[in-house]
């Protein structure tokens, strides 16, 4: 499916029957395209670099502020044990800190450190730079079509 086809899908082009029939094909095409993009961005980073799970947790803490491990696990849709491992790795590197919850001293609150913010920003800058370089080969119309579909992709991510 090319950008024009995606633009038609975004604009509601085609009949209701066509759109219903194309839903599985669109789902498959989106999965493949997004998978390729993520893999290529991931491959650009050094082996042993920060994992996607770690980036996601740092981004969540950076944007939403300190949170409990349980709440982070729920938000990331992973088991608490998996989140514990992710947080342990981040803490070992000094990218997050744990402090007792002031309301309930039995609980722990995790916060991103300044070093963690720096790592997150560097990672974002590298990925954004690679994407920007790739987008230079697109026409203004194609870049606009990609821009226009972003709200739908965000909504799709929230529904998954």
XYZ file of N, CA and C in Angstrom:
480
model
N 0.862 -1.169 0.000
C 0.000 0.000 0.000
C 0.901 1.221 0.000
N 0.722 2.119 -0.980
C 1.565 3.299 -1.038
C 0.929 4.459 -0.285
N 1.637 5.590 -0.246
C 1.175 6.744 0.525
C -0.165 7.245 0.004
N -0.363 7.227 -1.319
C -1.641 7.682 -1.877
C -2.781 6.790 -1.403
N -2.563 5.469 -1.383
C -3.590 4.553 -0.894
C -3.882 4.815 0.578
N -2.825 5.054 1.377
C -3.028 5.347 2.793
C -3.778 6.662 2.945
N -3.444 7.638 2.083
C -4.132 8.918 2.143
C -5.612 8.746 1.846
N -5.941 7.903 0.843
C -7.344 7.617 0.536
C -8.024 6.969 1.734
N -7.305 6.045 2.391
C -7.880 5.373 3.560
C -8.125 6.378 4.681
N -7.180 7.312 4.874
C -7.324 8.328 5.908
C -8.491 9.251 5.578
N -8.600 9.627 4.276
C -9.652 10.550 3.857
C -11.007 9.881 3.773
N -11.049 8.553 3.922
C -12.322 7.850 3.842
C -12.698 7.498 2.418
N -11.702 7.492 1.520
C -11.972 7.173 0.121
C -12.420 5.731 -0.033
N -13.163 5.438 -1.072
C -13.653 4.089 -1.338
C -14.983 3.860 -0.668
N -15.622 2.769 -1.063
C -16.927 2.449 -0.503
C -16.764 1.767 0.844
N -17.842 1.678 1.600
C -17.803 0.999 2.900
C -17.405 -0.455 2.717
N -17.893 -1.088 1.645
C -17.547 -2.487 1.381
C -16.053 -2.632 1.115
N -15.482 -1.691 0.331
C -14.047 -1.735 0.050
C -13.237 -1.572 1.334
N -13.655 -0.641 2.193
C -12.918 -0.389 3.424
C -12.978 -1.591 4.354
N -14.123 -2.236 4.456
C -14.253 -3.417 5.303
C -13.396 -4.563 4.813
N -13.381 -4.750 3.521
C -12.606 -5.834 2.916
C -11.114 -5.552 3.040
N -10.726 -4.288 3.019
C -9.318 -3.934 3.071
C -8.751 -3.859 4.484
N -9.595 -3.972 5.502
C -9.115 -3.848 6.878
C -8.035 -4.876 7.208
N -8.219 -6.156 6.916
C -7.136 -7.105 7.211
C -5.869 -6.807 6.411
N -6.030 -6.393 5.157
C -4.850 -6.066 4.346
C -4.144 -4.840 4.917
N -4.910 -3.833 5.323
C -4.327 -2.635 5.921
C -3.598 -2.987 7.213
N -4.212 -3.831 8.036
C -3.582 -4.245 9.293
C -2.248 -4.936 9.018
N -2.219 -5.814 8.052
C -0.985 -6.509 7.707
C 0.081 -5.567 7.169
N -0.334 -4.642 6.300
C 0.610 -3.688 5.722
C 1.177 -2.758 6.803
N 0.322 -2.301 7.719
C 0.793 -1.453 8.809
C 1.787 -2.199 9.696
N 1.465 -3.441 10.032
C 2.353 -4.230 10.887
C 3.730 -4.382 10.243
N 3.747 -4.699 8.960
C 5.027 -4.870 8.271
C 5.808 -3.565 8.177
N 5.130 -2.486 7.798
C 5.821 -1.202 7.641
C 6.361 -0.700 8.975
N 5.543 -0.764 10.010
C 6.000 -0.282 11.317
C 7.121 -1.172 11.855
N 7.006 -2.471 11.632
C 8.054 -3.384 12.067
C 9.380 -3.074 11.393
N 9.347 -2.790 10.083
C 10.574 -2.446 9.359
C 11.187 -1.157 9.894
N 10.344 -0.157 10.133
C 10.845 1.122 10.641
C 11.511 0.922 12.000
N 10.832 0.228 12.901
C 11.379 0.005 14.245
C 12.678 -0.790 14.175
N 12.706 -1.848 13.361
C 13.927 -2.657 13.233
C 15.086 -1.826 12.710
N 14.837 -1.008 11.703
C 15.923 -0.216 11.116
C 16.438 0.831 12.104
N 15.530 1.440 12.856
C 15.973 2.403 13.864
C 16.756 1.693 14.971
N 16.283 0.527 15.358
C 16.955 -0.249 16.405
C 18.339 -0.692 15.945
N 18.456 -1.103 14.681
C 19.732 -1.576 14.158
C 20.771 -0.465 14.100
N 20.332 0.771 14.059
C 21.261 1.895 13.980
C 21.964 2.155 15.301
N 21.440 1.617 16.383
C 22.039 1.846 17.701
C 23.024 0.727 18.015
N 23.990 1.054 18.837
C 25.046 0.106 19.187
C 24.485 -1.111 19.912
N 25.131 -2.257 19.683
C 24.758 -3.474 20.389
C 24.977 -3.240 21.878
N 24.035 -3.694 22.703
C 24.148 -3.491 24.133
C 23.632 -2.134 24.557
N 23.185 -1.360 23.580
C 22.606 -0.050 23.863
C 21.297 -0.242 24.614
N 20.665 0.821 24.947
C 19.408 0.794 25.679
C 18.321 0.075 24.867
N 17.534 -0.752 25.539
C 16.479 -1.509 24.867
C 15.251 -0.634 24.638
N 14.360 -1.083 23.764
C 13.124 -0.345 23.518
C 12.277 -0.254 24.780
N 12.281 -1.313 25.583
C 11.537 -1.286 26.849
C 12.085 -0.213 27.775
N 13.400 -0.128 27.834
C 14.023 0.874 28.695
C 13.739 2.292 28.190
N 13.805 2.472 26.877
C 13.480 3.780 26.296
C 12.044 4.156 26.627
N 11.138 3.204 26.501
C 9.733 3.474 26.764
C 9.504 3.883 28.213
N 10.151 3.198 29.150
C 10.004 3.530 30.572
C 10.597 4.909 30.851
N 11.781 5.193 30.304
C 12.376 6.511 30.507
C 11.475 7.608 29.939
N 10.916 7.364 28.763
C 10.028 8.356 28.145
C 8.781 8.575 28.994
N 8.240 7.498 29.530
C 7.041 7.603 30.364
C 7.354 8.394 31.639
N 8.495 8.114 32.266
C 8.881 8.839 33.477
C 9.215 10.298 33.171
N 9.817 10.532 32.021
C 10.153 11.895 31.633
C 8.898 12.720 31.385
N 7.924 12.132 30.726
C 6.707 12.859 30.396
C 5.687 12.912 31.512
N 5.582 11.817 32.270
C 4.531 11.733 33.288
C 4.992 11.937 34.708
N 6.288 11.994 34.917
C 6.805 12.179 36.263
C 6.984 10.855 36.991
N 7.463 10.907 38.221
C 7.723 9.694 39.009
C 6.475 8.826 39.134
N 6.712 7.513 39.227
C 5.602 6.567 39.289
C 6.060 5.311 40.020
N 5.097 4.493 40.400
C 5.421 3.236 41.079
C 5.738 2.160 40.043
N 6.535 1.171 40.426
C 6.825 0.075 39.497
C 5.557 -0.632 39.014
N 4.603 -0.845 39.903
C 3.356 -1.509 39.509
C 2.574 -0.719 38.490
N 2.507 0.564 38.692
C 1.800 1.437 37.758
C 2.523 1.482 36.412
N 3.838 1.502 36.440
C 4.616 1.477 35.199
C 4.384 0.170 34.442
N 4.362 -0.943 35.173
C 4.121 -2.243 34.542
C 2.758 -2.260 33.868
N 1.773 -1.739 34.553
C 0.423 -1.696 33.987
C 0.378 -0.804 32.748
N 0.989 0.356 32.822
C 0.984 1.294 31.695
C 1.733 0.733 30.496
N 2.807 -0.018 30.751
C 3.611 -0.610 29.680
C 3.068 -1.966 29.226
N 2.054 -2.442 29.951
C 1.415 -3.725 29.650
C 2.408 -4.887 29.701
N 3.173 -4.892 30.790
C 4.096 -6.001 31.043
C 3.860 -6.513 32.456
N 4.355 -7.720 32.732
C 4.228 -8.269 34.081
C 5.121 -7.489 35.040
N 4.712 -7.407 36.301
C 5.543 -6.701 37.289
C 6.974 -7.236 37.354
N 7.159 -8.539 37.162
C 8.503 -9.117 37.188
C 9.354 -8.574 36.049
N 8.754 -8.428 34.875
C 9.483 -7.882 33.728
C 9.854 -6.422 33.994
N 8.932 -5.671 34.568
C 9.215 -4.267 34.882
C 10.321 -4.175 35.922
N 10.316 -5.081 36.898
C 11.370 -5.074 37.926
C 12.742 -5.235 37.276
N 12.842 -6.122 36.296
C 14.109 -6.322 35.588
C 14.522 -5.091 34.796
N 13.568 -4.485 34.114
C 13.849 -3.273 33.345
C 14.324 -2.152 34.263
N 13.609 -1.966 35.380
C 13.977 -0.905 36.318
C 15.332 -1.168 36.969
N 15.627 -2.429 37.244
C 16.929 -2.766 37.843
C 18.063 -2.375 36.901
N 17.896 -2.659 35.611
C 18.914 -2.284 34.628
C 19.072 -0.779 34.515
N 17.954 -0.070 34.506
C 18.004 1.395 34.431
C 18.653 1.992 35.678
N 18.339 1.420 36.827
C 18.905 1.915 38.079
C 20.405 1.636 38.149
N 20.834 0.451 37.684
C 22.256 0.094 37.669
C 23.070 1.120 36.876
N 22.491 1.615 35.798
C 23.188 2.594 34.962
C 23.033 4.025 35.468
N 22.235 4.206 36.513
C 22.043 5.539 37.071
C 21.027 6.376 36.305
N 20.157 5.721 35.533
C 19.195 6.456 34.700
C 17.853 6.660 35.396
N 17.602 5.902 36.462
C 16.420 6.114 37.305
C 16.858 5.999 38.757
N 16.059 6.582 39.630
C 16.309 6.454 41.069
C 15.015 5.993 41.725
N 15.172 5.299 42.834
C 14.022 4.834 43.621
C 14.042 5.546 44.966
N 12.873 5.985 45.387
C 12.737 6.606 46.710
C 11.462 6.103 47.348
N 11.408 6.072 48.672
C 10.165 5.664 49.327
C 9.045 6.660 49.015
N 7.848 6.153 48.857
C 6.667 6.984 48.631
C 6.377 7.752 49.914
N 6.212 9.050 49.820
C 5.976 9.861 51.018
C 4.625 9.552 51.656
N 3.652 9.122 50.852
C 2.326 8.800 51.386
C 2.280 7.409 52.020
N 3.072 6.483 51.492
C 3.074 5.099 51.985
C 4.512 4.595 51.911
N 5.222 4.626 53.022
C 6.651 4.292 53.053
C 6.945 2.857 52.608
N 5.935 1.992 52.527
C 6.155 0.624 52.052
C 6.315 0.590 50.532
N 5.789 1.594 49.865
C 5.863 1.661 48.404
C 7.105 2.413 47.962
N 7.486 2.165 46.705
C 8.641 2.829 46.105
C 8.155 3.653 44.918
N 8.782 4.785 44.722
C 8.504 5.629 43.569
C 9.782 5.702 42.739
N 9.629 5.556 41.439
C 10.762 5.587 40.517
C 10.715 6.903 39.750
N 11.880 7.544 39.608
C 11.976 8.800 38.863
C 13.165 8.739 37.915
N 13.060 9.436 36.816
C 14.179 9.525 35.875
C 15.213 10.493 36.443
N 16.486 10.177 36.264
C 17.561 11.062 36.716
C 17.963 11.982 35.561
N 18.793 12.959 35.859
C 19.282 13.853 34.801
C 20.075 13.063 33.765
N 20.857 12.087 34.237
C 21.611 11.243 33.298
C 20.645 10.459 32.407
N 19.558 9.976 32.987
C 18.547 9.268 32.210
C 17.906 10.166 31.169
N 17.632 11.419 31.545
C 17.069 12.385 30.584
C 18.033 12.628 29.426
N 19.312 12.717 29.747
C 20.330 12.939 28.720
C 20.371 11.768 27.748
N 20.374 10.551 28.282
C 20.394 9.351 27.442
C 19.151 9.306 26.556
N 18.004 9.592 27.141
C 16.748 9.583 26.391
C 16.781 10.610 25.264
N 17.254 11.799 25.552
C 17.308 12.848 24.528
C 18.291 12.483 23.425
N 19.428 11.894 23.786
C 20.394 11.466 22.769
C 19.775 10.410 21.858
N 19.081 9.463 22.459
C 18.448 8.398 21.680
C 17.389 8.982 20.753
N 16.572 9.882 21.286
C 15.541 10.523 20.464
C 16.171 11.307 19.323
N 17.252 12.028 19.621
C 17.912 12.835 18.591
C 18.476 11.963 17.482
N 19.090 10.838 17.843
C 19.643 9.925 16.836
C 18.538 9.381 15.940
N 17.467 8.908 16.559
C 16.367 8.332 15.787
C 15.687 9.394 14.933
N 15.442 10.558 15.512
C 14.794 11.635 14.756
C 15.686 12.073 13.600
N 16.981 12.117 13.836
C 17.911 12.483 12.766
C 17.881 11.490 11.619
N 17.863 10.207 11.957
C 17.791 9.177 10.910
C 16.483 9.289 10.132
N 15.379 9.502 10.861
C 14.087 9.656 10.192
C 14.073 10.902 9.307
N 14.586 12.015 9.820
C 14.612 13.258 9.045
C 15.428 13.078 7.775
N 16.562 12.408 7.892
C 17.403 12.158 6.713
C 16.642 11.316 5.683
N 15.957 10.299 6.151
C 15.181 9.441 5.236
C 14.042 10.221 4.591
N 13.409 11.109 5.350
C 12.271 11.880 4.834
C 12.677 12.912 3.790
N 13.962 13.267 3.753
C 14.429 14.229 2.750
C 14.182 13.729 1.329
N 14.108 12.416 1.169
C 13.868 11.837 -0.147
C 12.397 11.787 -0.538
N 11.515 12.268 0.323
C 10.080 12.266 0.060
C 9.661 13.622 -0.502
N 8.614 13.629 -1.286
C 8.079 14.889 -1.804
C 7.341 15.617 -0.682
N 7.126 16.922 -0.838
C 6.334 17.641 0.172
C 4.950 17.015 0.369
N 4.329 16.560 -0.706
C 3.002 15.940 -0.602
C 3.066 14.645 0.208
N 4.105 13.844 -0.018
C 4.267 12.598 0.734
C 4.523 12.882 2.211
N 5.359 13.886 2.503
C 5.615 14.241 3.907
C 4.329 14.734 4.572
N 3.518 15.482 3.843
C 2.245 15.956 4.386
C 1.318 14.784 4.671
N 1.287 13.804 3.762
C 0.438 12.629 3.972
C 0.865 11.881 5.233
N 2.169 11.740 5.439
C 2.666 11.091 6.660
C 2.299 11.919 7.888
N 2.416 13.209 7.797
C 2.042 14.092 8.904
C 0.560 13.945 9.236
N -0.261 13.884 8.204
C -1.708 13.816 8.402
C -2.159 12.512 9.054
N -1.389 11.447 8.868
C -1.789 10.153 9.423
C -1.323 9.970 10.876
N -0.453 10.840 11.374
C 0.074 10.697 12.739
C -1.002 10.614 13.814
N -2.034 11.464 13.796
C -3.070 11.327 14.828
C -3.760 9.962 14.801
N -3.929 9.417 13.614
C -4.553 8.099 13.513
C -3.633 7.018 14.066
N -2.332 7.137 13.826
C -1.388 6.162 14.355
C -1.338 6.245 15.881
N -1.386 7.460 16.421
C -1.432 7.604 17.883
C -2.697 6.951 18.446
N -3.820 7.179 17.796
C -5.077 6.582 18.247
C -5.018 5.061 18.142
N -4.429 4.564 17.076
C -4.278 3.114 16.902
C -3.419 2.542 18.035
N -2.325 3.215 18.359
C -1.446 2.749 19.439
C -2.190 2.678 20.765
N -3.041 3.652 21.021
C -3.807 3.656 22.266
C -4.829 2.525 22.324
N -5.313 2.081 21.167
C -6.341 1.035 21.132
C -5.757 -0.369 21.189
N -4.463 -0.501 21.002
C -3.829 -1.831 21.011
C -3.652 -2.340 22.427
